[in-house]
Amino acid sequence: MAKRITQCPIARSVEHVGDEWSVLILRDALYGLTRFDEFQKSLGIAPNILTRRLNSLVEAGMLERAQYSEHPPRFEYRLTPAGRDFRSVVLAMAAWGNRHFAHEGLSMMIVDAKTGEVADPILVDRKSGRPLTTPDFRIAAGPAASEIMKKRYQNIPPTTSMLETAK
Amino acid sequence: MAKRITQCPIARSVEHVGDEWSVLILRDALYGLTRFDEFQKSLGIAPNILTRRLNSLVEAGMLERAQYSEHPPRFEYRLTPAGRDFRSVVLAMAAWGNRHFAHEGLSMMIVDAKTGEVADPILVDRKSGRPLTTPDFRIAAGPAASEIMKKRYQNIPPTTSMLETAK
């Protein structure tokens, strides 16, 4: 990929966890799985592919490999802080999948632990609590943007589809 | 993939936009690009791969192909409602990428349109505005969950890494 693309935080995320299996491995790790056998059972994935994906997630800084038995030597895979923080992406995917493809009803939900009421996840600004919608918010080039990136973001209309329009 | 995996809304999302190029095409579409040439220029992608990815995004219901010129016949690609709604996933990716990989500073930000203050996107429950953190919220099986899925969600500890722990 060209240099100008790798400045984009979305492209960077994709580079770190691009393929489908990696997202599903991280999903399972976020649910609490740590061992090779557990991932294999959950995903029904070929061992050689699982090994490759786990290694690449370790290399990308999403998982770390830790020995939990000496005889025989056995390892487990634990989420790093960046891997744990990837839950925000996985949860956004779950919410989007539920909104558009759960035609037979929901099979996974986030619920209020006390009332059992189903949550409807949306992105807001942490500090003000306001939804990230136009025209209140817009996409902008940051201080580290290259000239090409600045130009890209300047050409984005204020009512960009990237941000939902406030109702 | 096994049937038990496709009930998962995360796996479903991944199936619809699994590969890296598809995410970047959707990113560009959310920024306002519609034409083959625009995508090609932005992504530096081989035309045959771009054609294949655009077709698969049309098949997956994320983009629709619309004719904008009769002589010569020319088409553009417009986001469907599901494609437009995918911004929530792309924005979560951008925020995550910015938090972990923007070592030289931010090059893309969401800012308050009036004050220019940088937003910090987090997921909250739309109705109550509360952050989706444990122990307030938990992951649960929905009404359409199969027995296997119910078992999976029952085994998730209440303090799952899938949800951030409230501070």
GROMACS .gro file of C-alpha atoms in nm:
model
  334
    1MET     CA    1   0.000   0.000   0.000
    2ALA     CA    2   0.111   0.354  -0.072
    3LYS     CA    3   0.254   0.573   0.207
    4ARG     CA    4  -0.034   0.820   0.189
    5ILE     CA    5  -0.276   0.543   0.278
    6THR     CA    6  -0.088   0.428   0.586
    7GLN     CA    7  -0.131   0.768   0.752
    8CYS     CA    8  -0.503   0.693   0.766
    9PRO     CA    9  -0.601   0.546   1.105
   10ILE     CA   10  -0.859   0.323   0.939
   11ALA     CA   11  -0.603   0.175   0.702
   12ARG     CA   12  -0.371   0.125   0.995
   13SER     CA   13  -0.636  -0.067   1.187
   14VAL     CA   14  -0.704  -0.280   0.884
   15GLU     CA   15  -0.334  -0.354   0.849
   16HIS     CA   16  -0.318  -0.476   1.207
   17VAL     CA   17  -0.617  -0.706   1.195
   18GLY     CA   18  -0.704  -0.718   0.829
   19ASP     CA   19  -0.824  -1.068   0.770
   20GLU     CA   20  -1.143  -1.235   0.878
   21TRP     CA   21  -0.989  -1.501   1.100
   22SER     CA   22  -0.793  -1.245   1.299
   23VAL     CA   23  -1.111  -1.056   1.387
   24LEU     CA   24  -1.278  -1.379   1.500
   25ILE     CA   25  -0.974  -1.484   1.706
   26LEU     CA   26  -0.979  -1.145   1.879
   27ARG     CA   27  -1.353  -1.182   1.937
   28ASP     CA   28  -1.293  -1.518   2.108
   29ALA     CA   29  -1.001  -1.378   2.308
   30LEU     CA   30  -1.231  -1.096   2.427
   31TYR     CA   31  -1.481  -1.363   2.535
   32GLY     CA   32  -1.205  -1.518   2.747
   33LEU     CA   33  -1.042  -1.788   2.534
   34THR     CA   34  -0.663  -1.815   2.561
   35ARG     CA   35  -0.554  -2.159   2.442
   36PHE     CA   36  -0.484  -2.296   2.099
   37ASP     CA   37  -0.730  -2.583   2.145
   38GLU     CA   38  -1.006  -2.348   2.258
   39PHE     CA   39  -0.965  -2.125   1.953
   40GLN     CA   40  -0.955  -2.426   1.727
   41LYS     CA   41  -1.272  -2.572   1.872
   42SER     CA   42  -1.455  -2.241   1.860
   43LEU     CA   43  -1.354  -2.150   1.506
   44GLY     CA   44  -1.329  -2.488   1.331
   45ILE     CA   45  -1.009  -2.357   1.171
   46ALA     CA   46  -0.720  -2.565   1.033
   47PRO     CA   47  -0.430  -2.581   1.285
   48ASN     CA   48  -0.171  -2.443   1.041
   49ILE     CA   49  -0.391  -2.142   0.961
   50LEU     CA   50  -0.463  -2.083   1.330
   51THR     CA   51  -0.089  -2.094   1.411
   52ARG     CA   52  -0.018  -1.841   1.137
   53ARG     CA   53  -0.294  -1.605   1.247
   54LEU     CA   54  -0.198  -1.625   1.616
   55ASN     CA   55   0.165  -1.551   1.529
   56SER     CA   56   0.067  -1.253   1.318
   57LEU     CA   57  -0.155  -1.117   1.598
   58VAL     CA   58   0.142  -1.152   1.836
   59GLU     CA   59   0.365  -0.971   1.586
   60ALA     CA   60   0.105  -0.697   1.544
   61GLY     CA   61   0.102  -0.639   1.920
   62MET     CA   62  -0.255  -0.759   1.976
   63LEU     CA   63  -0.178  -1.082   2.165
   64GLU     CA   64   0.115  -1.199   2.372
   65ARG     CA   65   0.231  -1.554   2.407
   66ALA     CA   66   0.283  -1.673   2.767
   67GLN     CA   67   0.402  -2.010   2.894
   68TYR     CA   68   0.157  -2.169   3.139
   69SER     CA   69   0.315  -2.517   3.168
   70GLU     CA   70   0.680  -2.630   3.169
   71HIS     CA   71   0.637  -3.007   3.128
   72PRO     CA   72   0.513  -3.030   2.862
   73PRO     CA   73   0.588  -2.672   2.747
   74ARG     CA   74   0.252  -2.508   2.677
   75PHE     CA   75   0.160  -2.155   2.582
   76GLU     CA   76  -0.147  -1.941   2.595
   77TYR     CA   77  -0.239  -1.619   2.417
   78ARG     CA   78  -0.334  -1.315   2.621
   79LEU     CA   79  -0.470  -0.986   2.494
   80THR     CA   80  -0.235  -0.689   2.508
   81PRO     CA   81  -0.382  -0.347   2.599
   82ALA     CA   82  -0.422  -0.269   2.226
   83GLY     CA   83  -0.590  -0.608   2.173
   84ARG     CA   84  -0.827  -0.553   2.463
   85ASP     CA   85  -0.911  -0.206   2.336
   86PHE     CA   86  -1.006  -0.359   2.000
   87ARG     CA   87  -1.336  -0.452   2.169
   88SER     CA   88  -1.469  -0.112   2.059
   89VAL     CA   89  -1.432  -0.220   1.696
   90VAL     CA   90  -1.575  -0.568   1.760
   91LEU     CA   91  -1.872  -0.422   1.949
   92ALA     CA   92  -1.939  -0.175   1.666
   93MET     CA   93  -1.933  -0.472   1.426
   94ALA     CA   94  -2.174  -0.667   1.647
   95ALA     CA   95  -2.417  -0.376   1.667
   96TRP     CA   96  -2.401  -0.323   1.291
   97GLY     CA   97  -2.443  -0.696   1.220
   98ASN     CA   98  -2.742  -0.706   1.454
   99ARG     CA   99  -2.903  -0.404   1.286
  100HIS     CA  100  -2.873  -0.538   0.931
  101PHE     CA  101  -2.836  -0.914   0.917
  102ALA     CA  102  -3.017  -1.063   1.218
  103HIS     CA  103  -3.329  -1.133   1.014
  104GLU     CA  104  -3.442  -1.417   1.242
  105GLY     CA  105  -3.390  -1.208   1.557
  106LEU     CA  106  -3.089  -1.132   1.773
  107SER     CA  107  -2.865  -1.411   1.896
  108MET     CA  108  -2.613  -1.191   2.079
  109MET     CA  109  -2.693  -0.874   2.266
  110ILE     CA  110  -2.544  -0.630   2.514
  111VAL     CA  111  -2.792  -0.597   2.800
  112ASP     CA  112  -2.824  -0.396   3.118
  113ALA     CA  113  -2.692  -0.632   3.386
  114LYS     CA  114  -2.967  -0.535   3.629
  115THR     CA  115  -3.278  -0.489   3.416
  116GLY     CA  116  -3.188  -0.712   3.120
  117GLU     CA  117  -3.288  -0.430   2.884
  118VAL     CA  118  -3.115  -0.450   2.547
  119ALA     CA  119  -2.859  -0.174   2.486
  120ASP     CA  120  -2.836   0.009   2.154
  121PRO     CA  121  -2.469   0.103   2.111
  122ILE     CA  122  -2.384   0.440   1.954
  123LEU     CA  123  -2.065   0.642   1.932
  124VAL     CA  124  -2.054   0.965   2.127
  125ASP     CA  125  -1.786   1.209   2.231
  126ARG     CA  126  -1.655   1.088   2.569
  127LYS     CA  127  -1.630   1.432   2.726
  128SER     CA  128  -1.954   1.595   2.615
  129GLY     CA  129  -2.162   1.280   2.560
  130ARG     CA  130  -2.291   1.423   2.230
  131PRO     CA  131  -2.346   1.183   1.936
  132LEU     CA  132  -2.078   1.218   1.667
  133THR     CA  133  -2.315   1.350   1.403
  134THR     CA  134  -2.311   1.631   1.149
  135PRO     CA  135  -2.337   1.927   1.160
  136ASP     CA  136  -2.206   1.926   1.521
  137PHE     CA  137  -1.892   1.733   1.432
  138ARG     CA  138  -1.673   1.704   1.126
  139ILE     CA  139  -1.372   1.511   0.998
  140ALA     CA  140  -1.048   1.710   1.000
  141ALA     CA  141  -0.680   1.665   0.927
  142GLY     CA  142  -0.468   1.627   1.239
  143PRO     CA  143  -0.134   1.796   1.317
  144ALA     CA  144   0.064   1.503   1.173
  145ALA     CA  145  -0.123   1.490   0.840
  146SER     CA  146   0.089   1.504   0.526
  147GLU     CA  147   0.000   1.750   0.248
  148ILE     CA  148  -0.182   1.475   0.059
  149MET     CA  149  -0.382   1.376   0.365
  150LYS     CA  150  -0.467   1.741   0.439
  151LYS     CA  151  -0.601   1.776   0.088
  152ARG     CA  152  -0.806   1.460   0.126
  153TYR     CA  153  -0.973   1.578   0.444
  154GLN     CA  154  -1.027   1.930   0.311
  155ASN     CA  155  -1.230   1.785   0.026
  156ILE     CA  156  -1.469   1.604   0.257
  157PRO     CA  157  -1.806   1.784   0.259
  158PRO     CA  158  -1.929   1.904   0.603
  159THR     CA  159  -2.228   1.669   0.571
  160THR     CA  160  -2.004   1.367   0.502
  161SER     CA  161  -2.165   1.024   0.514
  162MET     CA  162  -1.881   0.930   0.750
  163LEU     CA  163  -2.078   1.098   1.028
  164GLU     CA  164  -2.449   1.038   1.075
  165THR     CA  165  -2.670   1.343   1.026
  166ALA     CA  166  -2.833   1.463   1.348
  167LYS     CA  167  -3.210   1.402   1.350
  168MET     CA  168  -1.744  -2.155   0.823
  169ALA     CA  169  -1.958  -2.363   1.053
  170LYS     CA  170  -2.323  -2.270   1.105
  171ARG     CA  171  -2.275  -2.193   1.474
  172ILE     CA  172  -2.032  -1.919   1.381
  173THR     CA  173  -2.262  -1.744   1.136
  174GLN     CA  174  -2.518  -1.674   1.411
  175CYS     CA  175  -2.261  -1.443   1.565
  176PRO     CA  176  -2.319  -1.080   1.457
  177ILE     CA  177  -1.944  -1.017   1.451
  178ALA     CA  178  -1.883  -1.310   1.217
  179ARG     CA  179  -2.167  -1.185   1.000
  180SER     CA  180  -2.012  -0.841   0.974
  181VAL     CA  181  -1.679  -0.994   0.886
  182GLU     CA  182  -1.845  -1.204   0.616
  183HIS     CA  183  -1.996  -0.895   0.459
  184VAL     CA  184  -1.681  -0.685   0.452
  185GLY     CA  185  -1.409  -0.925   0.548
  186ASP     CA  186  -1.114  -0.821   0.343
  187GLU     CA  187  -0.893  -0.518   0.380
  188TRP     CA  188  -0.971  -0.357   0.047
  189SER     CA  189  -1.345  -0.368   0.110
  190VAL     CA  190  -1.306  -0.172   0.432
  191LEU     CA  191  -1.094   0.090   0.255
  192ILE     CA  192  -1.342   0.115  -0.036
  193LEU     CA  193  -1.623   0.171   0.214
  194ARG     CA  194  -1.410   0.429   0.394
  195ASP     CA  195  -1.364   0.619   0.067
  196ALA     CA  196  -1.734   0.586  -0.020
  197LEU     CA  197  -1.816   0.735   0.322
  198TYR     CA  198  -1.582   1.024   0.239
  199GLY     CA  199  -1.788   1.084  -0.076
  200LEU     CA  200  -1.616   0.892  -0.356
  201THR     CA  201  -1.849   0.715  -0.603
  202ARG     CA  202  -1.658   0.647  -0.924
  203PHE     CA  203  -1.426   0.368  -1.025
  204ASP     CA  204  -1.148   0.612  -1.120
  205GLU     CA  205  -1.176   0.793  -0.787
  206PHE     CA  206  -1.143   0.470  -0.589
  207GLN     CA  207  -0.854   0.358  -0.804
  208LYS     CA  208  -0.668   0.684  -0.757
  209SER     CA  209  -0.728   0.691  -0.383
  210LEU     CA  210  -0.633   0.329  -0.319
  211GLY     CA  211  -0.364   0.261  -0.581
  212ILE     CA  212  -0.535  -0.073  -0.639
  213ALA     CA  213  -0.516  -0.290  -0.954
  214PRO     CA  214  -0.830  -0.240  -1.170
  215ASN     CA  215  -0.921  -0.610  -1.175
  216ILE     CA  216  -0.905  -0.632  -0.795
  217LEU     CA  217  -1.107  -0.312  -0.758
  218THR     CA  218  -1.375  -0.448  -0.996
  219ARG     CA  219  -1.397  -0.769  -0.796
  220ARG     CA  220  -1.420  -0.590  -0.462
  221LEU     CA  221  -1.682  -0.342  -0.586
  222ASN     CA  222  -1.892  -0.628  -0.725
  223SER     CA  223  -1.872  -0.819  -0.401
  224LEU     CA  224  -1.973  -0.509  -0.202
  225VAL     CA  225  -2.272  -0.469  -0.436
  226GLU     CA  226  -2.364  -0.837  -0.384
  227ALA     CA  227  -2.327  -0.798  -0.008
  228GLY     CA  228  -2.577  -0.510  -0.014
  229MET     CA  229  -2.326  -0.243   0.088
  230LEU     CA  230  -2.307  -0.050  -0.241
  231GLU     CA  231  -2.544  -0.012  -0.533
  232ARG     CA  232  -2.442   0.041  -0.891
  233ALA     CA  233  -2.619   0.329  -1.066
  234GLN     CA  234  -2.582   0.453  -1.424
  235TYR     CA  235  -2.489   0.821  -1.444
  236SER     CA  236  -2.414   0.849  -1.818
  237GLU     CA  237  -2.577   0.679  -2.118
  238HIS     CA  238  -2.325   0.765  -2.393
  239PRO     CA  239  -2.083   0.622  -2.302
  240PRO     CA  240  -2.251   0.402  -2.042
  241ARG     CA  241  -2.095   0.486  -1.706
  242PHE     CA  242  -2.176   0.371  -1.355
  243GLU     CA  243  -2.113   0.492  -1.008
  244TYR     CA  244  -2.127   0.319  -0.672
  245ARG     CA  245  -2.353   0.457  -0.401
  246LEU     CA  246  -2.375   0.348  -0.041
  247THR     CA  247  -2.688   0.157   0.058
  248PRO     CA  248  -2.836   0.223   0.405
  249ALA     CA  249  -2.637  -0.075   0.545
  250GLY     CA  250  -2.322   0.059   0.378
  251ARG     CA  251  -2.376   0.407   0.518
  252ASP     CA  252  -2.440   0.264   0.863
  253PHE     CA  253  -2.103   0.085   0.843
  254ARG     CA  254  -1.952   0.424   0.938
  255SER     CA  255  -1.992   0.320   1.302
  256VAL     CA  256  -1.743   0.038   1.245
  257VAL     CA  257  -1.506   0.255   1.041
  258LEU     CA  258  -1.514   0.530   1.304
  259ALA     CA  259  -1.443   0.277   1.580
  260MET     CA  260  -1.146   0.158   1.372
  261ALA     CA  261  -1.024   0.515   1.325
  262ALA     CA  262  -1.046   0.587   1.697
  263TRP     CA  263  -0.867   0.264   1.782
  264GLY     CA  264  -0.598   0.326   1.519
  265ASN     CA  265  -0.547   0.677   1.653
  266ARG     CA  266  -0.514   0.552   2.012
  267HIS     CA  267  -0.253   0.287   1.936
  268PHE     CA  268  -0.064   0.352   1.616
  269ALA     CA  269  -0.048   0.728   1.561
  270HIS     CA  270   0.297   0.754   1.717
  271GLU     CA  271   0.388   1.068   1.523
  272GLY     CA  272   0.058   1.240   1.615
  273LEU     CA  273  -0.291   1.231   1.469
  274SER     CA  274  -0.347   1.278   1.098
  275MET     CA  275  -0.726   1.231   1.102
  276MET     CA  276  -0.959   1.345   1.375
  277ILE     CA  277  -1.325   1.402   1.447
  278VAL     CA  278  -1.360   1.755   1.577
  279ASP     CA  279  -1.635   1.976   1.712
  280ALA     CA  280  -1.743   2.179   1.409
  281LYS     CA  281  -1.769   2.499   1.612
  282THR     CA  282  -1.482   2.485   1.861
  283GLY     CA  283  -1.244   2.256   1.671
  284GLU     CA  284  -1.197   2.050   1.988
  285VAL     CA  285  -1.098   1.691   1.917
  286ALA     CA  286  -1.366   1.434   1.998
  287ASP     CA  287  -1.284   1.109   2.179
  288PRO     CA  288  -1.533   0.851   2.047
  289ILE     CA  289  -1.675   0.593   2.289
  290LEU     CA  290  -1.967   0.352   2.269
  291VAL     CA  291  -2.262   0.420   2.494
  292ASP     CA  292  -2.618   0.296   2.518
  293ARG     CA  293  -2.828   0.527   2.299
  294LYS     CA  294  -3.122   0.553   2.537
  295SER     CA  295  -2.949   0.597   2.873
  296GLY     CA  296  -2.620   0.748   2.750
  297ARG     CA  297  -2.427   0.515   2.985
  298PRO     CA  298  -2.092   0.372   2.865
  299LEU     CA  299  -2.117   0.001   2.775
  300THR     CA  300  -1.892  -0.115   3.057
  301THR     CA  301  -1.899  -0.392   3.316
  302PRO     CA  302  -2.052  -0.444   3.566
  303ASP     CA  303  -2.340  -0.227   3.437
  304PHE     CA  304  -2.374  -0.418   3.112
  305ARG     CA  305  -2.311  -0.776   3.005
  306ILE     CA  306  -2.315  -0.992   2.693
  307ALA     CA  307  -2.620  -1.217   2.665
  308ALA     CA  308  -2.774  -1.464   2.424
  309GLY     CA  309  -3.065  -1.320   2.226
  310PRO     CA  310  -3.402  -1.483   2.156
  311ALA     CA  311  -3.280  -1.632   1.827
  312ALA     CA  312  -2.966  -1.793   1.973
  313SER     CA  313  -2.917  -2.162   1.906
  314GLU     CA  314  -2.836  -2.398   2.194
  315ILE     CA  315  -2.468  -2.382   2.105
  316MET     CA  316  -2.473  -2.002   2.102
  317LYS     CA  317  -2.661  -1.989   2.432
  318LYS     CA  318  -2.396  -2.207   2.589
  319ARG     CA  319  -2.121  -1.984   2.448
  320TYR     CA  320  -2.272  -1.669   2.595
  321GLN     CA  321  -2.351  -1.835   2.929
  322ASN     CA  322  -1.982  -1.916   2.971
  323ILE     CA  323  -1.875  -1.556   2.932
  324PRO     CA  324  -1.769  -1.416   3.272
  325PRO     CA  325  -1.961  -1.104   3.389
  326THR     CA  326  -1.633  -0.911   3.379
  327THR     CA  327  -1.564  -1.011   3.017
  328SER     CA  328  -1.288  -0.825   2.835
  329MET     CA  329  -1.547  -0.767   2.561
  330LEU     CA  330  -1.679  -0.479   2.771
  331GLU     CA  331  -1.450  -0.227   2.934
  332THR     CA  332  -1.455  -0.224   3.314
  333ALA     CA  333  -1.607   0.092   3.458
  334LYS     CA  334  -1.346   0.311   3.630
   0.00000   0.00000   0.00000
